[in-house]
Coordinates of C-alpha atoms and ligand atoms in Angstrom, one line a residue:
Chain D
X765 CA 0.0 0.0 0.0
X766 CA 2.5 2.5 0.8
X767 CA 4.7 1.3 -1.8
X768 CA 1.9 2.0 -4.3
X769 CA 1.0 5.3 -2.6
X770 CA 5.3 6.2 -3.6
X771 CA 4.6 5.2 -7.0
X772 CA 1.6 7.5 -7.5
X773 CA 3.5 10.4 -5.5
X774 CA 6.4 9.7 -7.9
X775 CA 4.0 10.2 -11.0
X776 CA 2.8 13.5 -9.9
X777 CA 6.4 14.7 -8.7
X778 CA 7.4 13.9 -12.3
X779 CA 5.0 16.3 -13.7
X780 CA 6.0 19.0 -10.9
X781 CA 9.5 18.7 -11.4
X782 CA 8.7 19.4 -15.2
X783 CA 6.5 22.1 -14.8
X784 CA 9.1 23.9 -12.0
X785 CA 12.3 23.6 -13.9
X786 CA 11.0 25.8 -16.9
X787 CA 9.7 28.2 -14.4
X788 CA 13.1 28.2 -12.5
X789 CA 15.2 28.4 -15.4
X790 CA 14.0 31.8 -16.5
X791 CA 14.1 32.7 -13.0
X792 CA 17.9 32.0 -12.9
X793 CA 18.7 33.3 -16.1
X794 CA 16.8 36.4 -16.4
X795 CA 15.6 36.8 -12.4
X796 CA 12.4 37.2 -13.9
X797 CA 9.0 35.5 -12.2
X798 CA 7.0 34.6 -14.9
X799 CA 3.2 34.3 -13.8
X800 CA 1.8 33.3 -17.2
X801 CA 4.1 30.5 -16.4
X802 CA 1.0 28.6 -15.7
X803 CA -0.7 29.3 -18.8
X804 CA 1.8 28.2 -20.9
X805 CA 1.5 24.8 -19.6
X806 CA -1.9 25.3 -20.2
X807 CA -1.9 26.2 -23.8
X808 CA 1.0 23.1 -24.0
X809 CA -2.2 21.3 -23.2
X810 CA -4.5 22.6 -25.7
X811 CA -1.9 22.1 -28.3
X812 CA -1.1 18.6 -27.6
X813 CA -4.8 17.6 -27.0
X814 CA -5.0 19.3 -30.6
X815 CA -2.1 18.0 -32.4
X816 CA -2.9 14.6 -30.9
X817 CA -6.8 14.0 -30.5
X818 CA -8.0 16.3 -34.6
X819 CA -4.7 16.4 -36.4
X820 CA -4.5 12.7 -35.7
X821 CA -0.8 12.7 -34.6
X822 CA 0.3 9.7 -32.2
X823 CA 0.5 11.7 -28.7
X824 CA 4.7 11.0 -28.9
X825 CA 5.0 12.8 -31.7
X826 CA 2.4 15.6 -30.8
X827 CA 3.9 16.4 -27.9
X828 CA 7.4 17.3 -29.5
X829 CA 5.5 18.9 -31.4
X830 CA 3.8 21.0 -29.1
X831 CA 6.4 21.8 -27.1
X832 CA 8.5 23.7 -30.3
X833 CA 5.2 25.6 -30.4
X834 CA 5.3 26.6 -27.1
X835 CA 9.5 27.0 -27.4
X836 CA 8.4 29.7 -30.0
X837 CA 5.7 30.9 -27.9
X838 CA 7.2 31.7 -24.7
X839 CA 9.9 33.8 -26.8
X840 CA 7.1 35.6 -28.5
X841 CA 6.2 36.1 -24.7
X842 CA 9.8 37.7 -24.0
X843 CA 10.1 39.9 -26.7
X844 CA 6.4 41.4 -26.7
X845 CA 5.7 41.6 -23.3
X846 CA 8.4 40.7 -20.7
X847 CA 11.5 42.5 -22.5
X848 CA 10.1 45.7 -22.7
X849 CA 9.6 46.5 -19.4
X850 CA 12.7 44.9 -17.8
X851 CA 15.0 47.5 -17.0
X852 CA 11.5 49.2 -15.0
X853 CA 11.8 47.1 -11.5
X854 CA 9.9 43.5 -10.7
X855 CA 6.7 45.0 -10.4
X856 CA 6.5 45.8 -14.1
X857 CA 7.3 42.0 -14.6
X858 CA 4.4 41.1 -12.5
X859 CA 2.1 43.0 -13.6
X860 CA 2.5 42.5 -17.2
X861 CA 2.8 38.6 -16.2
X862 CA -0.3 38.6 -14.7
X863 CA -2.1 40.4 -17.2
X864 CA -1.2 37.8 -19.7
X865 CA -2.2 35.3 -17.3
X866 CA -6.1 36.5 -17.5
X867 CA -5.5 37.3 -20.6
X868 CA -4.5 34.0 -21.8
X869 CA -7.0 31.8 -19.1
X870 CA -10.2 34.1 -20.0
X871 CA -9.5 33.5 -23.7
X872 CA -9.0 30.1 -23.4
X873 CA -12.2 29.7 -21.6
X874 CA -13.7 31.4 -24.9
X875 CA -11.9 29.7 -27.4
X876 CA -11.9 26.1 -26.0
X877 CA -14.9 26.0 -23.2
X878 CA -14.6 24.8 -19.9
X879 CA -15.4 21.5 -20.4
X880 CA -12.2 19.0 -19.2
X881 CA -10.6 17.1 -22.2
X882 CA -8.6 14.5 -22.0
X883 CA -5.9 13.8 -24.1
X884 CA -5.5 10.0 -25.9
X885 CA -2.0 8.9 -25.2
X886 CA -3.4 6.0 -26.8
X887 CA -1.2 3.8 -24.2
X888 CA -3.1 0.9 -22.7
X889 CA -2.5 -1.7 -19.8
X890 CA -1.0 -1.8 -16.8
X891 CA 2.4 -3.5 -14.6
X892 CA 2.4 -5.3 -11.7
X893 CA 5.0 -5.0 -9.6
X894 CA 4.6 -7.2 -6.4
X895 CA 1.6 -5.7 -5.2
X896 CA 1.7 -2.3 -6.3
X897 CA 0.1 -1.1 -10.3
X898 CA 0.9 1.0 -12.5
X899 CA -0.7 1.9 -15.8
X900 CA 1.8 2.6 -18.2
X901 CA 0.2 5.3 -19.3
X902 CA 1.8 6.7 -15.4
X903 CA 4.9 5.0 -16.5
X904 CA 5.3 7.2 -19.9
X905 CA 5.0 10.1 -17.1
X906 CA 8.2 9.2 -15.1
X907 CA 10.0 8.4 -18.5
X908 CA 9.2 11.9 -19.8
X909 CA 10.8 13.2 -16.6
X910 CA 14.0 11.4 -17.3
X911 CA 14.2 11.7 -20.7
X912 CA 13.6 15.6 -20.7
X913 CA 16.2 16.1 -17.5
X914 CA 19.0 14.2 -19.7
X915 CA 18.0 16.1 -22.4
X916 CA 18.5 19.5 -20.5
X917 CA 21.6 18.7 -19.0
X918 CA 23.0 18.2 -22.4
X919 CA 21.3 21.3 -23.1
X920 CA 22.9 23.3 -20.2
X921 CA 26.3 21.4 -20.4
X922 CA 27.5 20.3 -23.9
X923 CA 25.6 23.1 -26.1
X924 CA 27.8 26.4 -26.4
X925 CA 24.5 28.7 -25.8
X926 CA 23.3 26.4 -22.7
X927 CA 27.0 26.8 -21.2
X928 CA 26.3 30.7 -21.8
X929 CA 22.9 30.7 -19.7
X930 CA 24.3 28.9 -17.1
X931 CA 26.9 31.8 -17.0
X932 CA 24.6 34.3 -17.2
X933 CA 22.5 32.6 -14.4
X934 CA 25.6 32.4 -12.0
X935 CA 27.2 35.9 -12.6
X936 CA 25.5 38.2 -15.0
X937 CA 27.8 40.9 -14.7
X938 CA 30.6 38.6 -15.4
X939 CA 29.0 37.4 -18.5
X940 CA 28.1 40.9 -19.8
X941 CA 31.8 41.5 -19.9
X942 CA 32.8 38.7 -21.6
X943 CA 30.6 39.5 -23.7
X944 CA 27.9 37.4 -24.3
X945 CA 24.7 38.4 -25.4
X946 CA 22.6 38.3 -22.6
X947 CA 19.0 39.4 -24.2
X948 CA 19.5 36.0 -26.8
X949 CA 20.3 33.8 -23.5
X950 CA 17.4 34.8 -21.9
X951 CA 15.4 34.1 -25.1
X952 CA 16.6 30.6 -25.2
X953 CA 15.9 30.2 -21.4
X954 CA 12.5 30.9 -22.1
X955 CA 12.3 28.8 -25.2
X956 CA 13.5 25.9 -22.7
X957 CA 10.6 27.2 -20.6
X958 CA 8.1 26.9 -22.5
X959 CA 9.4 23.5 -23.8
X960 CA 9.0 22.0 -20.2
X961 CA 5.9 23.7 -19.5
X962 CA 4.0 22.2 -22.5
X963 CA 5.7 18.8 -21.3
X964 CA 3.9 18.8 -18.4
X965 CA 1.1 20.4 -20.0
X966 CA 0.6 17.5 -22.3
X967 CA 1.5 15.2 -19.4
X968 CA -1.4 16.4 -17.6
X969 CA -4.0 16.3 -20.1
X970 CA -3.1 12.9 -20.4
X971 CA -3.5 11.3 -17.3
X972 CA -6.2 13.8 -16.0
X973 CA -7.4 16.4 -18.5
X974 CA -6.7 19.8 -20.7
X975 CA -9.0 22.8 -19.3
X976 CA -8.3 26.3 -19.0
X977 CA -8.0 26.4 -15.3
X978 CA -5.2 23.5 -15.7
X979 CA -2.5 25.6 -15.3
X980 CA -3.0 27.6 -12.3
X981 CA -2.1 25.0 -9.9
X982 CA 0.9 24.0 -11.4
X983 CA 1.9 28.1 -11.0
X984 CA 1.4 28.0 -7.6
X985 CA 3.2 24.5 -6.9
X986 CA 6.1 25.5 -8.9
X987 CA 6.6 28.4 -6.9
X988 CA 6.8 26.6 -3.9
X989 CA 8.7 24.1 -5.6
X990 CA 11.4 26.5 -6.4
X991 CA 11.4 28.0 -2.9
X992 CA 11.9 24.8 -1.8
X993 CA 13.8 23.6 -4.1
X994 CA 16.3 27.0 -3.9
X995 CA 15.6 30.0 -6.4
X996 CA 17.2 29.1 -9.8
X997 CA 18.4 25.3 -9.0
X998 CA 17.9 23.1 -11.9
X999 CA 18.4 19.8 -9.4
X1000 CA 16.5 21.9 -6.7
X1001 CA 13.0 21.8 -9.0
X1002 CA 13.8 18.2 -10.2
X1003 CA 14.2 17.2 -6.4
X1004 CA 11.7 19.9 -4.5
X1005 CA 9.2 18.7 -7.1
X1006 CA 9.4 14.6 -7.0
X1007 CA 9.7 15.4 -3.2
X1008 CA 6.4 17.8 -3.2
X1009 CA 4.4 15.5 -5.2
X1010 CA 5.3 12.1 -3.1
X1011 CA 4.2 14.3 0.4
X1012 CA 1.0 15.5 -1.0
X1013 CA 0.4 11.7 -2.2
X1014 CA 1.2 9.9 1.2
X1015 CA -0.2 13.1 3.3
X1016 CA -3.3 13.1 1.1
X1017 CA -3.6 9.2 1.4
X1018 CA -2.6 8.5 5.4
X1019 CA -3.5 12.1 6.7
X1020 CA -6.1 14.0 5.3
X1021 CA -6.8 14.5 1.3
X1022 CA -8.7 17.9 2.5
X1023 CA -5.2 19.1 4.2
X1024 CA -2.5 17.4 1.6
X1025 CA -1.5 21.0 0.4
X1026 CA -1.2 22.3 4.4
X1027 CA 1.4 19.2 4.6
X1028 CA 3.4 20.8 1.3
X1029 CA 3.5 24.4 2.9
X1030 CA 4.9 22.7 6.6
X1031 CA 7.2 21.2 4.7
X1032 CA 8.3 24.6 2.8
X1033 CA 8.2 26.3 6.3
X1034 CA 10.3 23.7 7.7
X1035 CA 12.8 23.8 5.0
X1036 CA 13.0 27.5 5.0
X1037 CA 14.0 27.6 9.0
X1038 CA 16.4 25.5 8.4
X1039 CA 18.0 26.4 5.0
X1040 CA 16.5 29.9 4.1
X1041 CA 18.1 29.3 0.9
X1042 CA 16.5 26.4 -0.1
X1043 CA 17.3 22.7 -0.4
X1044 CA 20.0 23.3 -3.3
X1045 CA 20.2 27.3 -2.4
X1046 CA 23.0 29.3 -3.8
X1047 CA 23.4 26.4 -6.4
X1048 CA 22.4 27.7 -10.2
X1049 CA 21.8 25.5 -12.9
Chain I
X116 CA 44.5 52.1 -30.7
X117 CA 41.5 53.1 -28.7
X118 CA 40.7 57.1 -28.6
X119 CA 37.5 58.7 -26.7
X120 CA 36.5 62.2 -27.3
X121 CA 34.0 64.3 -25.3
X122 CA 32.3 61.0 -23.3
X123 CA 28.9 62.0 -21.3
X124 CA 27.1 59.6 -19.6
X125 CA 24.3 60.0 -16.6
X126 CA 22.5 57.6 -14.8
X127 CA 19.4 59.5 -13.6
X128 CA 20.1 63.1 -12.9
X129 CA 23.7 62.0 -11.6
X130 CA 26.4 62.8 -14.3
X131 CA 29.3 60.0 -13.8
X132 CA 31.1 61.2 -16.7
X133 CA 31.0 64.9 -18.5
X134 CA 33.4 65.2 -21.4
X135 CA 36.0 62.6 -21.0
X136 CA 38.3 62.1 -24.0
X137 CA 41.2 60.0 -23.7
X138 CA 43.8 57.8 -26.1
X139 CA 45.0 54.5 -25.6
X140 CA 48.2 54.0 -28.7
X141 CA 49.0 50.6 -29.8
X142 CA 51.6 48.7 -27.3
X143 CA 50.6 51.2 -24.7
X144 CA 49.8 50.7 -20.9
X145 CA 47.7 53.4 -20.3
X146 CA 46.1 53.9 -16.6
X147 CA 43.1 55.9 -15.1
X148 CA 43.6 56.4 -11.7
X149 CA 40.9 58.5 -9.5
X150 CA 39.4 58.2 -6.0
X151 CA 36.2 56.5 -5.4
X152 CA 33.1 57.3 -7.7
X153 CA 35.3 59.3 -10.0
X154 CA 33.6 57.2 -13.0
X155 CA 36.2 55.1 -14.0
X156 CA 34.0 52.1 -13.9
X157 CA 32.0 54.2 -16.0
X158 CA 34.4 55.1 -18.3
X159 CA 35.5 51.2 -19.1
X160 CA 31.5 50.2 -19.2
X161 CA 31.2 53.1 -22.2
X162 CA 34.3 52.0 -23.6
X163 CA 33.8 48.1 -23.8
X164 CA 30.0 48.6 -24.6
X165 CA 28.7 47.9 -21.6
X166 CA 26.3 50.9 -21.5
X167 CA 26.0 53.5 -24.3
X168 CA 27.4 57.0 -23.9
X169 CA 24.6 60.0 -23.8
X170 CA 27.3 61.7 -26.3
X171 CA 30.7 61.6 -27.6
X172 CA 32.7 59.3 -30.0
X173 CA 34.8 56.2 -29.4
X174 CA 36.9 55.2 -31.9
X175 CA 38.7 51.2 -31.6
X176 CA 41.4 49.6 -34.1
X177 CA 40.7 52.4 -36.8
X178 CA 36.9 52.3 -36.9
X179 CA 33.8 54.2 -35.1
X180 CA 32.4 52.0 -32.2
X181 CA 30.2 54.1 -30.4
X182 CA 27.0 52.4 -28.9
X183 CA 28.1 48.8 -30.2
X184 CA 27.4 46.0 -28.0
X185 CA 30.3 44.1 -26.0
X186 CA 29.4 40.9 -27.7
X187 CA 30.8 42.7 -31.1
X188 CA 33.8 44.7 -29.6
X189 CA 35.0 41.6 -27.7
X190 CA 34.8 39.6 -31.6
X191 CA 36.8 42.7 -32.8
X192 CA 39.9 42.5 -30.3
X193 CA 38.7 44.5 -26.9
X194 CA 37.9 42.2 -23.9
X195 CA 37.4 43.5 -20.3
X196 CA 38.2 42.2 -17.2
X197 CA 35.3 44.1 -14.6
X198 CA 35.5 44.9 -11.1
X199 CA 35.1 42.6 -8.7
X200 CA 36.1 39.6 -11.1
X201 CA 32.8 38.2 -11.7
X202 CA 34.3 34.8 -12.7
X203 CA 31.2 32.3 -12.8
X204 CA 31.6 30.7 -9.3
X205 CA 29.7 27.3 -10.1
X206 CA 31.7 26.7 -13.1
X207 CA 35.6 25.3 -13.2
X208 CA 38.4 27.2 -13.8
X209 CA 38.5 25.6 -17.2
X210 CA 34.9 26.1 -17.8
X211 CA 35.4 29.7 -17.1
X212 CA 38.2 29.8 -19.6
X213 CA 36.4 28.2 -22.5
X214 CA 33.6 30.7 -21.6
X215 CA 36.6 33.7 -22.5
X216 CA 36.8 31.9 -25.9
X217 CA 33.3 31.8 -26.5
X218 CA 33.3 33.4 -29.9
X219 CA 36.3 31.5 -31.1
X220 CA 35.8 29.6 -34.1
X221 CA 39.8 28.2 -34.2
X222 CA 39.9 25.8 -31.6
X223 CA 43.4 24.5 -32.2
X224 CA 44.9 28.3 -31.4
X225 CA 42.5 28.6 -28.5
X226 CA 43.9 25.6 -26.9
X227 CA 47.6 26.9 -27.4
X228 CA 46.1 30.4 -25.9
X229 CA 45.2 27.9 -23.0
X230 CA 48.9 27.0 -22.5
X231 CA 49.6 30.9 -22.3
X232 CA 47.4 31.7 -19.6
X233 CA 49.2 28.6 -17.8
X234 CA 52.1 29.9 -18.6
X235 CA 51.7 33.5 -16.7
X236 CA 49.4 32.0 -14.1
X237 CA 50.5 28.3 -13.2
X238 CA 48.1 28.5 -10.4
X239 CA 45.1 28.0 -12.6
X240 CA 46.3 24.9 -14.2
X241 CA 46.8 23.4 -10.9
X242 CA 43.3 24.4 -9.8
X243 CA 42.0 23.4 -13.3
X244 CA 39.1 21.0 -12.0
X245 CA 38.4 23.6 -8.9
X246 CA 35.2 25.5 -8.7
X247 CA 36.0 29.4 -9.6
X248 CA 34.0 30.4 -6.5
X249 CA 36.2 28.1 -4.1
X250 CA 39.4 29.9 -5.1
X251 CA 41.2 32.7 -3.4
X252 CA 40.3 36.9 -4.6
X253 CA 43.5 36.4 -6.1
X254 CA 43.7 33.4 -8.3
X255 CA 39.4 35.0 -9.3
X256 CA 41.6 38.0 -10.5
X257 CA 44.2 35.6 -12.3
X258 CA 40.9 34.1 -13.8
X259 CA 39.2 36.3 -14.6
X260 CA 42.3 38.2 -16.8
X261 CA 43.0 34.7 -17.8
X262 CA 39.0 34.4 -19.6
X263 CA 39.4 38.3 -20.8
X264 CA 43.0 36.9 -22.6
X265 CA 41.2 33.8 -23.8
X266 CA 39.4 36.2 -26.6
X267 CA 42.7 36.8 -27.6
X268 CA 42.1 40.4 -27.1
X269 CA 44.0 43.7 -28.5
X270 CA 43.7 45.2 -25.9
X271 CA 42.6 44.6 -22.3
X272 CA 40.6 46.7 -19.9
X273 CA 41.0 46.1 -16.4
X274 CA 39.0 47.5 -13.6
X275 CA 40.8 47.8 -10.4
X276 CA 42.5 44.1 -10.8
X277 CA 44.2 45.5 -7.2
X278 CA 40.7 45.8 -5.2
X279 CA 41.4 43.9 -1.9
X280 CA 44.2 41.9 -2.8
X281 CA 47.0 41.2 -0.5
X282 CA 50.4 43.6 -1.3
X283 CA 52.6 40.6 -2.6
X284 CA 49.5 39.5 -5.1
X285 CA 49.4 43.3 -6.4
X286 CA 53.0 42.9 -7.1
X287 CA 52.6 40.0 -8.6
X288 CA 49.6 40.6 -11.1
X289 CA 51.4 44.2 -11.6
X290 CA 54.5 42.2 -13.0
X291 CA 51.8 39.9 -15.0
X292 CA 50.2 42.8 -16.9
X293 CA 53.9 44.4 -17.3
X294 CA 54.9 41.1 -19.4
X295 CA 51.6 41.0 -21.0
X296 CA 52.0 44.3 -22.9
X297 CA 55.6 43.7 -23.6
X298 CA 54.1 40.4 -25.0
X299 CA 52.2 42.8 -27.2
X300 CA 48.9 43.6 -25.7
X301 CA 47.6 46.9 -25.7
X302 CA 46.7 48.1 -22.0
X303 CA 43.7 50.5 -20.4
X304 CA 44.2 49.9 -16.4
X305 CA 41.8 51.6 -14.0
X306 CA 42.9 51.5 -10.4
X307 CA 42.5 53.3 -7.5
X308 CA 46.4 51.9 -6.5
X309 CA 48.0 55.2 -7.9
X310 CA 51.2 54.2 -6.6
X311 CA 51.5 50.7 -8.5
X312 CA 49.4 51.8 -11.8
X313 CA 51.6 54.8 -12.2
X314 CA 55.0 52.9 -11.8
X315 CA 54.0 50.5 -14.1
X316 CA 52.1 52.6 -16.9
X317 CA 53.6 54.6 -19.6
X318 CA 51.0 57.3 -19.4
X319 CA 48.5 58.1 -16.9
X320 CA 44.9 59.9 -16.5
X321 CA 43.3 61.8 -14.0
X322 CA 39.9 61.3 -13.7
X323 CA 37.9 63.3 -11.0
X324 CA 34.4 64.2 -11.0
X325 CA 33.5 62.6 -14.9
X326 CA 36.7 64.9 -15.6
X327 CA 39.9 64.2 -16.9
X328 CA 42.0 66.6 -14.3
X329 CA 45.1 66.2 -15.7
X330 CA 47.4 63.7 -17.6
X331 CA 51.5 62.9 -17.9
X332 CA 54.0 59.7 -18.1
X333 CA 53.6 57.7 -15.0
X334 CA 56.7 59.0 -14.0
X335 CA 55.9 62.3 -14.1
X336 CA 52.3 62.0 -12.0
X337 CA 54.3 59.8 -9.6
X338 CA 55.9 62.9 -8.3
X339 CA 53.8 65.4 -9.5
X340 CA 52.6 67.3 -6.1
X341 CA 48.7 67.5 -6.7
X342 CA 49.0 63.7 -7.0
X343 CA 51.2 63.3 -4.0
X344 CA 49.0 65.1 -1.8
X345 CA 45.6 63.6 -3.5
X346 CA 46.7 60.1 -3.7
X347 CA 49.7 59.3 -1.3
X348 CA 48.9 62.2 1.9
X349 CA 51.9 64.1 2.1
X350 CA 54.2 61.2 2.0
X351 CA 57.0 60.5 -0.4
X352 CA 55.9 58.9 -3.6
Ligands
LIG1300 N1 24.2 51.9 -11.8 C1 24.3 53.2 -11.3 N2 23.2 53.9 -11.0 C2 23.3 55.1 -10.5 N3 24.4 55.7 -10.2 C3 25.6 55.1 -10.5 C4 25.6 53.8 -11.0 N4 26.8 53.3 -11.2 C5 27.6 54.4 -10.8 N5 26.9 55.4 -10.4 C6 27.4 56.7 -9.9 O1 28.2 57.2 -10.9 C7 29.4 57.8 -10.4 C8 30.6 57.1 -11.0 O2 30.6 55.7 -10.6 P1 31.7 54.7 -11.0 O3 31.3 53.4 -10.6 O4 32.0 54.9 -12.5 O5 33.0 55.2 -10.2 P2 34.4 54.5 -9.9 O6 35.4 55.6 -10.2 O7 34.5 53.3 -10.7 O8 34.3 54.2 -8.4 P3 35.0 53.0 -7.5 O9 36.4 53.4 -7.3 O10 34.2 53.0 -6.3 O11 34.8 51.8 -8.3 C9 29.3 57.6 -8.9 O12 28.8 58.8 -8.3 C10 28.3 56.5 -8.7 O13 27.6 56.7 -7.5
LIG1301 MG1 34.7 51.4 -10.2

């Protein structure tokens, strides 16, 4: 039982950890707090459920798919609306942010409806492990998560512009005067953003269901996530999320599924008291 | 080499720099010397392309390069080494190296480049594998020249390389940069260390105020008296 409660809290960490590292990564590159964060996810959603369910893709080719999309649409996002009020303080950023946010939700609730959609991974059966299943479907999840962190540590490691955003991220001042282009790193960081948002956007749809609301949740966990997890730490989100998602699980399961959240925030608290910095604090990328 | 006429630039209603023309020649070491907030940071940050000059003309290797960004001046020859170092502290030493030759396309010369930074700071190649933040404000300066020399620059701008260093290090790095422009690279040194960037510079500015407030050989501001009494008390030079 609690073996199968670690597996189902190791599913939904999967999908935090995806949806926190984009939203950290722009946070350590450009110290910017994206709050349409959770819309991208959301529109990563639509896409895929799109792509996969009336274009008549297979969903592992959709979401590739969708996710390029939403690479090219978070950039759209920098250059219209972030990068032109950057040099004007944080609050510009969050307002503009959040006024994309409604934008995006309210016209998503006009374009798509309300009505919960759930995405064809068109994945069947289940595993057995001992006593504990899992439906591959859940399986896929976990295997996104690793293939995607691989996939962005060769990103942040071996490619000459992912080496530059981790420089930028640890010292931008330093990177400035070496030269490098800082406004086309923080482009690509959000690219990558919005690559991992629409991962666990499509995720989501999948295993419960695309809806306009769908992304607010995963804004307000990745936060927390990245608090946790220390501000700007790619291993922070992967571990403050997998973490996050197995308390609520076995909290929501053995303690109370009304309070699972208050059990997310004690943790946080705790945490903080103890490392003010966060798990991986002071670590970037 | 490098030549600056009539520089303004402001942040706010603050003026950090109002009229500033100076001339770097080829196979010089220059230095700027001036007390705190004289805009000397200021002055490297509009020369390297770090922030764009309200008015006046900078002129580098023969062409205008006023208002071009530091990703194209460091391409053309000009590489900067900032105050306070700002090496990239999670990175290696050689990380931080190959991040100086990020626009290099010839990877066999960048390599032998590699050997040269070795060769004036062994230190780094024994800390090779070492995180830059876990070594000592010293060996961060000897990195963070050693990145700025990995563009294979021109010439070098340095921005109080001195700042909280030990006396024995100051000598040291002030015998690096000597050998480094008899080696042939052009030098722009800002310090606040009058003593040891006028002994080791050909000619020397004044900046004070945004204003350039006088200018000379190093030898001659050494013992010139405004320059005693501003920069060393009354005390011999
Ligand atoms: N980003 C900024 N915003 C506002 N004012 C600034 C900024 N940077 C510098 N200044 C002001 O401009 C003036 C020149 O600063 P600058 O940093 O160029 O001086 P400096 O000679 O390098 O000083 P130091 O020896 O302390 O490094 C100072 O009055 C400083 O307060
Ligand atoms: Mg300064």
């Amino acid at each position: 039982m609690i073996a199968q409660q670690i597996v189902n809290g190791l599913v939904l960490g999967s999908i935090y950890a995806l949806s926190a590292l984009g939203f950290t990564l722009i946070f350590g590159a450009a110290r910017v707090v994206n709050f349409a964060y959770g819309q991208l996810l959301m529109l990563g959603g639509f896409a895929t459920l799109f792509l996969a369910q009336y274009a008549g893709f297979n969903f592992f080719v959709a979401l590739p798919v969708a996710m390029l999309a939403m690479a090219v649409c978070s950039v759209l996002i920098y250059v219209v609306v972030v990068r032109p009020v950057l040099g004007q303080g944080d609050l510009a950023v969050l307002l503009v942010t959040t006024g994309l946010l409604y934008i995006l939700r309210d016209g998503a609730v006009i374009v798509f409806g309300t009505a919960p959609r759930q995405i064809d991974m068109g994945v069947e059966g289940i595993v057995e492990i001992g006593d504990v299943i899992v439906t591959n479907q859940r399986l896929v999840v976990v295997g996104a998560l690793i293939v995607l962190v691989v996939a962005l540590y060769l990103v942040l490691y071996r490619l000459r512009i992912g080496k530059a955003l981790r420089a930028v991220a640890q010292n931008r001042a330093g990177a400035e005067a070496i030269g490098l282009n800082v406004n086309r790193v923080t482009a690509f960081a959000f690219a990558i953003s919005g690559a991992l948002a629409c991962a666990a956007g499509g995720l989501l749809g999948a295993i419960y269901a695309a809806e306009p609301g769908m992304g607010d949740l995963p804004l307000l966990k990745s936060f927390v996530i990245v608090i946790f997890g220390g501000l700007g730490s790619v291993p922070g989100a992967i571990v403050g999320g997998l973490v996050i998602g197995m308390t609520e699980t076995l909290a929501g399961s053995y303690i109370s599924f009304a309070f699972k959240d208050v059990f997310t925030f004690l943790l946080l608290i705790a945490v903080l008291l103890f490392r003010p910095t966060g798990l991986f604090g002071g670590k970037v990328a | 080499m490098l030549e600056a006429t009539g520089l303004h630039v402001s942040y706010g209603p603050v003026a950090a720099l109002a009229g500033v023309s100076i001339k770097v020649a080829k196979g010089e070491l220059v230095t700027v010397i001036g007390a705190n907030g004289a805009g000397k940071s200021t002055l490297l940050r509009a020369l390297s392309g770090l922030i764009r000059p309200a008015a006046g003309q900078v002129r580098f290797d023969g062409k205008e390069t006023t208002g071009l960004a530091s990703s194209v001046l460091v391409q053309r020859g000009l590489a900067m080494v900032p105050e306070g170092r700002h090496v990239f502290p999670e990175m290696t030493v050689s990380e931080n190296l190959d991040l100086g030759a990020y626009y290099r396309r010839d990877a066999a010369a960048a390599r032998l480049d590699r050997e040269r930074v070795f060769a004036l700071f062994p230190i780094l190649r024994d800390r090779l594998w070492t995180e830059a933040g876990r070594l000592s404000g010293g060996q961060q300066q000897m990195l963070a020249i050693g990145r700025a020399l990995m563009s294979r620059p021109q010439l070098l701008l340095l921005d109080e390389p001195s700042l909280g260093l030990a006396p024995a290090i100051v000598q040291l790095l002030g015998r690096i940069l000597r050998d480094l422009n008899v080696a042939g690279v052009t030098i722009l040194l800002v310090e606040q260390n009058a003593r040891m960037a006028l002994r080791l510079a050909d000619r020397g500015y004044i900046l004070a105020n945004g204003r350039i407030a006088g200018t000379g050989t190093g030898e001659e501001l050494l013992h010139d008296p405004a320059v005693q009494h501003m920069y060393f008390g009354s005390l011999e030079a």
